[in-house]
């Protein structure tokens, strides 16, 4: 009887979740329900799945509307009808065209029009007029002559008055207006509430044929999907048998490439995997990925295959990944096993610039009607809802900010209470559909068999549901990601060839793993710019682990993850690695557990460890263990399966006689992995990319750093990478109109920053400079430049001030004087190409005041950091300690005072919920200073922006990693550039600081203080 039901996937309109809709229908004695969200099919698949096992018949369709105005409802008779509706909806969503007053002729779908929109005599066979209970009094005259064309139409949009209020708030937000100004035409009727079946029948008691028509329509509809069965493209070639033959051939070819003469162990592993792949009918899936990476290599695109796919020897042989699973004892069942219910997926990272090209290849190769990006739902969040609802009620910004910070609800007025109440109710509602970060589906059937699609700005069709529903259906998504780390490697290889002529085989991992230079970089944490190993926390971990080999780097890649780190197991891993007696104690406490985790000293580090512990320690089946592993993700935890597995985990351990405290600790470790844990293969893949980056950094540091700068840096700001280049012997220059490109360039050891780093320099200006230089050669002077390039005075001033005309050997002020004279009466130069260039009169200007720091301050303003001087040279003239980072190993457990230029601050919560900070600095010589500010010190001496700081504290050492426990922290003032005659005479902050530290000279180490020159 319910032909027009909405969930909250009718974005900013509906208010009911799928579960609530089903529960409401069961409570009100319905045995069927038609889900028709507005211009959307997001809920359809999950709606049908949830119906399984319930005494309800699922029917789906679409409520086609222009804005809030309903045109007609399409109801699928069967799966083919659902496809027709999806294709109709997709056309309009892609084209942006409004829906016409009449629906097209559907062969397998019913159409229901609202009463009054069309005369019954004009209806086709499967078209009807919907009559609401409130419209029964309109059934007179000509309408009574067409009773066979009338059906009951009771829309369901909310459950009660509160839901109706939520609906009005959502409509107000969607219309970007005030609640008091929301037009009635933009909201649903208050009676769009699910009435009981008996109430509906009572309303239409005098119209039995309308009831019969409605029941007959629903009875003639049947839609069904088989879940958890492979929906991917079935064959890469002409048949599954041919697919397997090709896969086997490629695997044998790959053995020769990877191993030369393979050992029996390698062959056995390959044949075992091939058998399972054939059994699971996954040959096409492997071949599609192989085809993809083959295309990438043919186009010179660099990639890294990661994730659990790295557990596969066949994937290694097909060059989908560069991880040898035998080397790391990775077991294939983590990727594919007959007990695993969810399909596998490969994650393949490409250089960011190549991602769209690779994605387009997939669509072109496999068909745009059978390929789509995976969707994702953007949901309303509590704090943002307070802001949005505050606007809806017309509250000023300062009151909204107070509401967001309030903790005392009793102090609020009625409006404030309403805002907070409804913000909590709407929290978690889907707001709109977006695009999954990487997932792509390649279907055997057209995508429209399952969903309509949107066309986001990326230009690729995107399905209406998320990866969870895709997995439920049986899709294995192809994850294609863009990554700056690979862009850096790709650019670095090109720069090395251009600057040195050398060629690099980036896949020669066996050589890299034994390289002494790479080992030294890893062991001492000298990894700035290198993928995944450059952060302060990773540098610290590498130092403490003395991680100079591949296996320890793989472990470190996973140990650093929040789940392991925050549970305290990262520290325990380090302690057990450095002190093996702790391993003996752990082994005595739980020998069965330690035996499973012996490689990682009894500590769970990888996702595979969760499976091992669940299966072999707690006695869960492999399928149950995989549910537990997947349950580590927040998006899966809400499903009932996770709670059931948790209960069984504890009951099994109790039966095995394990100590309850031990079981609880093990479970806590498992839970700490939530949404963070890496599979071992994933960590190994990251380690492979780290090694590739480290190799280039070790042998071609300047080219690698330039590539890093050109790709937006990494963990740190551009300034730090410029400093790193200087530490490796580079000569750094600002952008130059004759040497620079849009990006930074290198010639030998000379680096010119790119025009693209200049704030406020327009793209059109950059293009004009470069195009004219390519055409006519280097610029000879300012006058020559102005005669050839159209440019405004404002844009020209930026170039002069940053030093782009330093080659003229004229001062900036003289150049600016000439520029103002030439462009004084024109907004922009208008160069004309003539045979003879007219000479421009030059002036001799008087000598003007010049401060040595002028260039540095111009660079800070225009680039964000100084080039010609270090940050230390910007400090006011005052006594400063001269302690260096190199001195700290000799000062363990002593108090020191040292000056550092701030690089990075990480703030974190201590166990008492107070904030502590970790500061990273560089000293006068450019070397690292690591500091820790415990909560009391962090609160008393907070960081106050970039610049140089005076640090006082105690030098501490843990496993070779040296840091300073800060006792006091002061940001030092910079020199001002006013002329001496205008400077203030009164004592300022810098003098007071200087006096304070001169008084404390006796408390400082002898090497730590000196008078300024």
PDB file of C-alpha atoms in Angstrom, residues 1-216:
ATOM      1  CA  UNK A   1       0.000   0.000   0.000  1.00  0.00           C
ATOM      2  CA  UNK A   2       2.985   2.297   0.492  1.00  0.00           C
ATOM      3  CA  UNK A   3       4.135   3.286  -2.993  1.00  0.00           C
ATOM      4  CA  UNK A   4       6.205   6.392  -2.132  1.00  0.00           C
ATOM      5  CA  UNK A   5       8.523   5.911   0.868  1.00  0.00           C
ATOM      6  CA  UNK A   6      11.575   8.092   1.493  1.00  0.00           C
ATOM      7  CA  UNK A   7      14.622   7.471   3.662  1.00  0.00           C
ATOM      8  CA  UNK A   8      17.123  10.120   4.657  1.00  0.00           C
ATOM      9  CA  UNK A   9      18.966   9.274   1.438  1.00  0.00           C
ATOM     10  CA  UNK A  10      16.435  11.657  -0.100  1.00  0.00           C
ATOM     11  CA  UNK A  11      19.101  14.169   0.811  1.00  0.00           C
ATOM     12  CA  UNK A  12      17.981  17.178   2.885  1.00  0.00           C
ATOM     13  CA  UNK A  13      14.363  15.953   2.584  1.00  0.00           C
ATOM     14  CA  UNK A  14      13.828  12.523   4.174  1.00  0.00           C
ATOM     15  CA  UNK A  15      14.302  11.878   7.889  1.00  0.00           C
ATOM     16  CA  UNK A  16      14.102   8.095   8.329  1.00  0.00           C
ATOM     17  CA  UNK A  17      16.903   5.536   8.196  1.00  0.00           C
ATOM     18  CA  UNK A  18      16.453   2.246   6.322  1.00  0.00           C
ATOM     19  CA  UNK A  19      16.121   0.281   9.575  1.00  0.00           C
ATOM     20  CA  UNK A  20      13.595   2.736  10.989  1.00  0.00           C
ATOM     21  CA  UNK A  21      11.515   2.528   7.810  1.00  0.00           C
ATOM     22  CA  UNK A  22      11.436  -1.268   7.951  1.00  0.00           C
ATOM     23  CA  UNK A  23      10.616  -1.313  11.677  1.00  0.00           C
ATOM     24  CA  UNK A  24       7.832   1.208  11.158  1.00  0.00           C
ATOM     25  CA  UNK A  25       6.328  -0.888   8.352  1.00  0.00           C
ATOM     26  CA  UNK A  26       6.391  -4.090  10.424  1.00  0.00           C
ATOM     27  CA  UNK A  27       4.850  -2.342  13.431  1.00  0.00           C
ATOM     28  CA  UNK A  28       2.016  -1.021  11.266  1.00  0.00           C
ATOM     29  CA  UNK A  29       1.201  -4.397   9.739  1.00  0.00           C
ATOM     30  CA  UNK A  30       2.549  -3.945   6.218  1.00  0.00           C
ATOM     31  CA  UNK A  31       3.848  -6.871   4.192  1.00  0.00           C
ATOM     32  CA  UNK A  32       5.320  -4.819   1.358  1.00  0.00           C
ATOM     33  CA  UNK A  33       6.990  -1.482   0.947  1.00  0.00           C
ATOM     34  CA  UNK A  34       8.088   0.550  -2.098  1.00  0.00           C
ATOM     35  CA  UNK A  35      11.258   2.536  -1.498  1.00  0.00           C
ATOM     36  CA  UNK A  36      11.323   5.585  -3.789  1.00  0.00           C
ATOM     37  CA  UNK A  37      13.943   8.081  -2.710  1.00  0.00           C
ATOM     38  CA  UNK A  38      14.015  11.403  -4.494  1.00  0.00           C
ATOM     39  CA  UNK A  39      16.269  11.319  -7.590  1.00  0.00           C
ATOM     40  CA  UNK A  40      18.410   8.780  -5.797  1.00  0.00           C
ATOM     41  CA  UNK A  41      19.017   5.034  -5.438  1.00  0.00           C
ATOM     42  CA  UNK A  42      21.573   5.072  -2.588  1.00  0.00           C
ATOM     43  CA  UNK A  43      19.395   3.043  -0.221  1.00  0.00           C
ATOM     44  CA  UNK A  44      17.965   0.538  -2.708  1.00  0.00           C
ATOM     45  CA  UNK A  45      20.582  -2.229  -2.518  1.00  0.00           C
ATOM     46  CA  UNK A  46      20.926  -2.120   1.266  1.00  0.00           C
ATOM     47  CA  UNK A  47      17.123  -1.940   1.586  1.00  0.00           C
ATOM     48  CA  UNK A  48      16.754  -5.170  -0.404  1.00  0.00           C
ATOM     49  CA  UNK A  49      19.577  -6.870   1.549  1.00  0.00           C
ATOM     50  CA  UNK A  50      18.033  -5.982   4.900  1.00  0.00           C
ATOM     51  CA  UNK A  51      14.667  -7.376   3.823  1.00  0.00           C
ATOM     52  CA  UNK A  52      16.170 -10.870   3.608  1.00  0.00           C
ATOM     53  CA  UNK A  53      14.775 -12.996   6.439  1.00  0.00           C
ATOM     54  CA  UNK A  54      11.944 -10.542   7.198  1.00  0.00           C
ATOM     55  CA  UNK A  55       8.259 -10.945   6.444  1.00  0.00           C
ATOM     56  CA  UNK A  56       8.324  -8.089   3.968  1.00  0.00           C
ATOM     57  CA  UNK A  57       8.399  -7.851   0.196  1.00  0.00           C
ATOM     58  CA  UNK A  58      10.932  -5.307  -1.089  1.00  0.00           C
ATOM     59  CA  UNK A  59       9.986  -3.114  -4.045  1.00  0.00           C
ATOM     60  CA  UNK A  60      12.116  -0.218  -5.254  1.00  0.00           C
ATOM     61  CA  UNK A  61      11.734   2.755  -7.515  1.00  0.00           C
ATOM     62  CA  UNK A  62      12.560   6.440  -7.860  1.00  0.00           C
ATOM     63  CA  UNK A  63      10.640   9.594  -6.978  1.00  0.00           C
ATOM     64  CA  UNK A  64      11.456  11.855  -9.953  1.00  0.00           C
ATOM     65  CA  UNK A  65      11.344  15.531  -9.015  1.00  0.00           C
ATOM     66  CA  UNK A  66      12.454  18.930 -10.210  1.00  0.00           C
ATOM     67  CA  UNK A  67      13.538  20.467  -6.933  1.00  0.00           C
ATOM     68  CA  UNK A  68      10.764  19.725  -4.447  1.00  0.00           C
ATOM     69  CA  UNK A  69       8.139  19.445  -7.155  1.00  0.00           C
ATOM     70  CA  UNK A  70       7.098  15.853  -7.797  1.00  0.00           C
ATOM     71  CA  UNK A  71       6.708  14.880 -11.463  1.00  0.00           C
ATOM     72  CA  UNK A  72       6.095  11.152 -11.216  1.00  0.00           C
ATOM     73  CA  UNK A  73       7.137   8.011  -9.360  1.00  0.00           C
ATOM     74  CA  UNK A  74       8.758   5.080 -11.163  1.00  0.00           C
ATOM     75  CA  UNK A  75       8.297   1.627  -9.589  1.00  0.00           C
ATOM     76  CA  UNK A  76      10.359  -1.296 -10.894  1.00  0.00           C
ATOM     77  CA  UNK A  77       8.396  -4.426 -11.818  1.00  0.00           C
ATOM     78  CA  UNK A  78      11.612  -6.419 -11.816  1.00  0.00           C
ATOM     79  CA  UNK A  79      15.379  -6.059 -12.080  1.00  0.00           C
ATOM     80  CA  UNK A  80      15.108  -4.966 -15.707  1.00  0.00           C
ATOM     81  CA  UNK A  81      12.661  -2.251 -14.666  1.00  0.00           C
ATOM     82  CA  UNK A  82      15.076  -1.052 -11.985  1.00  0.00           C
ATOM     83  CA  UNK A  83      17.718  -0.773 -14.696  1.00  0.00           C
ATOM     84  CA  UNK A  84      15.374   1.288 -16.896  1.00  0.00           C
ATOM     85  CA  UNK A  85      14.654   3.684 -14.029  1.00  0.00           C
ATOM     86  CA  UNK A  86      18.366   3.980 -13.246  1.00  0.00           C
ATOM     87  CA  UNK A  87      19.211   4.788 -16.849  1.00  0.00           C
ATOM     88  CA  UNK A  88      16.476   7.430 -17.010  1.00  0.00           C
ATOM     89  CA  UNK A  89      17.661   9.009 -13.763  1.00  0.00           C
ATOM     90  CA  UNK A  90      21.322   8.822 -14.800  1.00  0.00           C
ATOM     91  CA  UNK A  91      20.632  10.673 -18.053  1.00  0.00           C
ATOM     92  CA  UNK A  92      19.062  13.591 -16.206  1.00  0.00           C
ATOM     93  CA  UNK A  93      21.667  13.677 -13.408  1.00  0.00           C
ATOM     94  CA  UNK A  94      24.492  13.734 -15.962  1.00  0.00           C
ATOM     95  CA  UNK A  95      22.899  16.246 -18.332  1.00  0.00           C
ATOM     96  CA  UNK A  96      21.330  18.498 -15.721  1.00  0.00           C
ATOM     97  CA  UNK A  97      18.053  18.528 -17.688  1.00  0.00           C
ATOM     98  CA  UNK A  98      14.800  18.803 -15.775  1.00  0.00           C
ATOM     99  CA  UNK A  99      12.288  15.971 -15.847  1.00  0.00           C
ATOM    100  CA  UNK A 100       9.398  16.429 -18.272  1.00  0.00           C
ATOM    101  CA  UNK A 101       5.783  16.338 -17.145  1.00  0.00           C
ATOM    102  CA  UNK A 102       5.394  12.896 -18.732  1.00  0.00           C
ATOM    103  CA  UNK A 103       7.600   9.909 -18.063  1.00  0.00           C
ATOM    104  CA  UNK A 104       9.101   7.955 -20.948  1.00  0.00           C
ATOM    105  CA  UNK A 105       7.570   4.587 -21.768  1.00  0.00           C
ATOM    106  CA  UNK A 106       9.127   1.999 -19.463  1.00  0.00           C
ATOM    107  CA  UNK A 107       8.774  -1.649 -20.503  1.00  0.00           C
ATOM    108  CA  UNK A 108       9.270  -3.030 -17.013  1.00  0.00           C
ATOM    109  CA  UNK A 109       8.251  -0.288 -14.631  1.00  0.00           C
ATOM    110  CA  UNK A 110       5.046   1.333 -13.419  1.00  0.00           C
ATOM    111  CA  UNK A 111       4.592   5.101 -13.311  1.00  0.00           C
ATOM    112  CA  UNK A 112       2.418   6.886 -10.750  1.00  0.00           C
ATOM    113  CA  UNK A 113       1.526  10.555 -11.285  1.00  0.00           C
ATOM    114  CA  UNK A 114       0.287  12.865  -8.537  1.00  0.00           C
ATOM    115  CA  UNK A 115      -3.416  13.667  -8.717  1.00  0.00           C
ATOM    116  CA  UNK A 116      -4.162  16.569 -11.005  1.00  0.00           C
ATOM    117  CA  UNK A 117      -0.984  16.425 -13.060  1.00  0.00           C
ATOM    118  CA  UNK A 118      -2.459  14.420 -15.967  1.00  0.00           C
ATOM    119  CA  UNK A 119      -5.872  13.242 -17.105  1.00  0.00           C
ATOM    120  CA  UNK A 120      -6.447   9.485 -16.732  1.00  0.00           C
ATOM    121  CA  UNK A 121      -7.540   9.140 -20.353  1.00  0.00           C
ATOM    122  CA  UNK A 122      -3.992  10.058 -21.451  1.00  0.00           C
ATOM    123  CA  UNK A 123      -2.321   7.328 -19.418  1.00  0.00           C
ATOM    124  CA  UNK A 124      -0.538   4.335 -20.908  1.00  0.00           C
ATOM    125  CA  UNK A 125      -1.071   0.757 -19.761  1.00  0.00           C
ATOM    126  CA  UNK A 126       1.368   0.807 -16.837  1.00  0.00           C
ATOM    127  CA  UNK A 127       0.654   4.377 -15.740  1.00  0.00           C
ATOM    128  CA  UNK A 128      -1.598   5.375 -12.839  1.00  0.00           C
ATOM    129  CA  UNK A 129      -2.851   8.372 -10.885  1.00  0.00           C
ATOM    130  CA  UNK A 130      -1.939   8.368  -7.186  1.00  0.00           C
ATOM    131  CA  UNK A 131      -4.574   9.468  -4.710  1.00  0.00           C
ATOM    132  CA  UNK A 132      -3.618  10.527  -1.195  1.00  0.00           C
ATOM    133  CA  UNK A 133      -6.017   9.885   1.689  1.00  0.00           C
ATOM    134  CA  UNK A 134      -6.392  13.648   2.026  1.00  0.00           C
ATOM    135  CA  UNK A 135      -7.446  13.850  -1.646  1.00  0.00           C
ATOM    136  CA  UNK A 136     -10.374  11.387  -1.535  1.00  0.00           C
ATOM    137  CA  UNK A 137     -12.826  14.283  -1.629  1.00  0.00           C
ATOM    138  CA  UNK A 138     -11.466  15.152  -5.091  1.00  0.00           C
ATOM    139  CA  UNK A 139     -12.607  11.841  -6.554  1.00  0.00           C
ATOM    140  CA  UNK A 140     -15.640  13.101  -8.409  1.00  0.00           C
ATOM    141  CA  UNK A 141     -16.702  13.864 -11.940  1.00  0.00           C
ATOM    142  CA  UNK A 142     -14.562  12.479 -14.748  1.00  0.00           C
ATOM    143  CA  UNK A 143     -12.115  10.713 -12.409  1.00  0.00           C
ATOM    144  CA  UNK A 144     -14.783   8.193 -11.379  1.00  0.00           C
ATOM    145  CA  UNK A 145     -14.903   7.010 -14.992  1.00  0.00           C
ATOM    146  CA  UNK A 146     -11.344   5.642 -14.749  1.00  0.00           C
ATOM    147  CA  UNK A 147     -11.241   3.657 -11.487  1.00  0.00           C
ATOM    148  CA  UNK A 148      -8.785   1.147 -13.001  1.00  0.00           C
ATOM    149  CA  UNK A 149      -6.195   3.963 -13.276  1.00  0.00           C
ATOM    150  CA  UNK A 150      -6.265   5.033  -9.651  1.00  0.00           C
ATOM    151  CA  UNK A 151      -3.937   3.779  -6.861  1.00  0.00           C
ATOM    152  CA  UNK A 152      -3.343   4.734  -3.245  1.00  0.00           C
ATOM    153  CA  UNK A 153      -0.489   7.177  -2.817  1.00  0.00           C
ATOM    154  CA  UNK A 154       0.467   7.718   0.815  1.00  0.00           C
ATOM    155  CA  UNK A 155       3.960   9.275   0.832  1.00  0.00           C
ATOM    156  CA  UNK A 156       6.158   8.482   3.836  1.00  0.00           C
ATOM    157  CA  UNK A 157       8.790  11.073   4.709  1.00  0.00           C
ATOM    158  CA  UNK A 158       8.748  11.193   8.519  1.00  0.00           C
ATOM    159  CA  UNK A 159       7.396   9.282  11.501  1.00  0.00           C
ATOM    160  CA  UNK A 160       6.113  12.003  13.791  1.00  0.00           C
ATOM    161  CA  UNK A 161       5.972  15.730  14.509  1.00  0.00           C
ATOM    162  CA  UNK A 162       9.607  15.819  15.582  1.00  0.00           C
ATOM    163  CA  UNK A 163      10.692  14.256  12.287  1.00  0.00           C
ATOM    164  CA  UNK A 164       8.583  16.852  10.464  1.00  0.00           C
ATOM    165  CA  UNK A 165      10.485  19.597  12.273  1.00  0.00           C
ATOM    166  CA  UNK A 166      13.752  17.962  11.236  1.00  0.00           C
ATOM    167  CA  UNK A 167      12.462  17.848   7.653  1.00  0.00           C
ATOM    168  CA  UNK A 168      11.683  21.583   7.679  1.00  0.00           C
ATOM    169  CA  UNK A 169      15.149  22.377   9.036  1.00  0.00           C
ATOM    170  CA  UNK A 170      16.759  20.256   6.308  1.00  0.00           C
ATOM    171  CA  UNK A 171      14.667  21.983   3.636  1.00  0.00           C
ATOM    172  CA  UNK A 172      15.644  25.378   5.041  1.00  0.00           C
ATOM    173  CA  UNK A 173      19.338  24.497   4.857  1.00  0.00           C
ATOM    174  CA  UNK A 174      18.902  23.177   1.328  1.00  0.00           C
ATOM    175  CA  UNK A 175      17.273  26.466   0.290  1.00  0.00           C
ATOM    176  CA  UNK A 176      19.841  28.575   2.181  1.00  0.00           C
ATOM    177  CA  UNK A 177      17.194  30.679   3.852  1.00  0.00           C
ATOM    178  CA  UNK A 178      15.682  31.358   7.259  1.00  0.00           C
ATOM    179  CA  UNK A 179      13.129  28.974   8.722  1.00  0.00           C
ATOM    180  CA  UNK A 180      10.550  31.747   8.828  1.00  0.00           C
ATOM    181  CA  UNK A 181      11.010  32.327   5.087  1.00  0.00           C
ATOM    182  CA  UNK A 182      10.823  28.718   3.883  1.00  0.00           C
ATOM    183  CA  UNK A 183       8.124  28.501   1.175  1.00  0.00           C
ATOM    184  CA  UNK A 184       5.453  25.847   1.718  1.00  0.00           C
ATOM    185  CA  UNK A 185       6.158  24.610  -1.804  1.00  0.00           C
ATOM    186  CA  UNK A 186       9.631  23.551  -0.631  1.00  0.00           C
ATOM    187  CA  UNK A 187       8.450  21.287   2.161  1.00  0.00           C
ATOM    188  CA  UNK A 188       6.389  18.108   2.361  1.00  0.00           C
ATOM    189  CA  UNK A 189       2.850  17.989   3.663  1.00  0.00           C
ATOM    190  CA  UNK A 190       2.685  17.327   7.429  1.00  0.00           C
ATOM    191  CA  UNK A 191       0.569  14.211   6.766  1.00  0.00           C
ATOM    192  CA  UNK A 192       3.397  12.320   4.979  1.00  0.00           C
ATOM    193  CA  UNK A 193       3.537   9.982   7.957  1.00  0.00           C
ATOM    194  CA  UNK A 194       3.193   6.204   7.739  1.00  0.00           C
ATOM    195  CA  UNK A 195      -0.371   5.424   8.737  1.00  0.00           C
ATOM    196  CA  UNK A 196      -1.214   1.869   9.747  1.00  0.00           C
ATOM    197  CA  UNK A 197      -2.460  -0.520   7.084  1.00  0.00           C
ATOM    198  CA  UNK A 198      -5.920  -0.598   8.676  1.00  0.00           C
ATOM    199  CA  UNK A 199      -6.112   3.199   8.659  1.00  0.00           C
ATOM    200  CA  UNK A 200      -5.286   3.327   4.946  1.00  0.00           C
ATOM    201  CA  UNK A 201      -7.875   0.656   4.153  1.00  0.00           C
ATOM    202  CA  UNK A 202     -10.440   2.556   6.204  1.00  0.00           C
ATOM    203  CA  UNK A 203      -9.788   5.793   4.253  1.00  0.00           C
ATOM    204  CA  UNK A 204     -10.413   3.992   0.946  1.00  0.00           C
ATOM    205  CA  UNK A 205     -13.241   1.725   2.151  1.00  0.00           C
ATOM    206  CA  UNK A 206     -15.606   3.212  -0.411  1.00  0.00           C
ATOM    207  CA  UNK A 207     -13.143   2.641  -3.259  1.00  0.00           C
ATOM    208  CA  UNK A 208     -12.344  -1.085  -3.280  1.00  0.00           C
ATOM    209  CA  UNK A 209     -11.004  -0.976  -6.827  1.00  0.00           C
ATOM    210  CA  UNK A 210      -8.348   1.575  -5.845  1.00  0.00           C
ATOM    211  CA  UNK A 211      -7.270  -0.780  -3.058  1.00  0.00           C
ATOM    212  CA  UNK A 212      -7.271  -3.709  -5.484  1.00  0.00           C
ATOM    213  CA  UNK A 213      -5.260  -1.720  -8.075  1.00  0.00           C
ATOM    214  CA  UNK A 214      -2.641  -0.829  -5.481  1.00  0.00           C
ATOM    215  CA  UNK A 215      -2.320  -4.364  -4.174  1.00  0.00           C
ATOM    216  CA  UNK A 216      -2.167  -5.750  -7.714  1.00  0.00           C
TER     217      UNK A 216
END
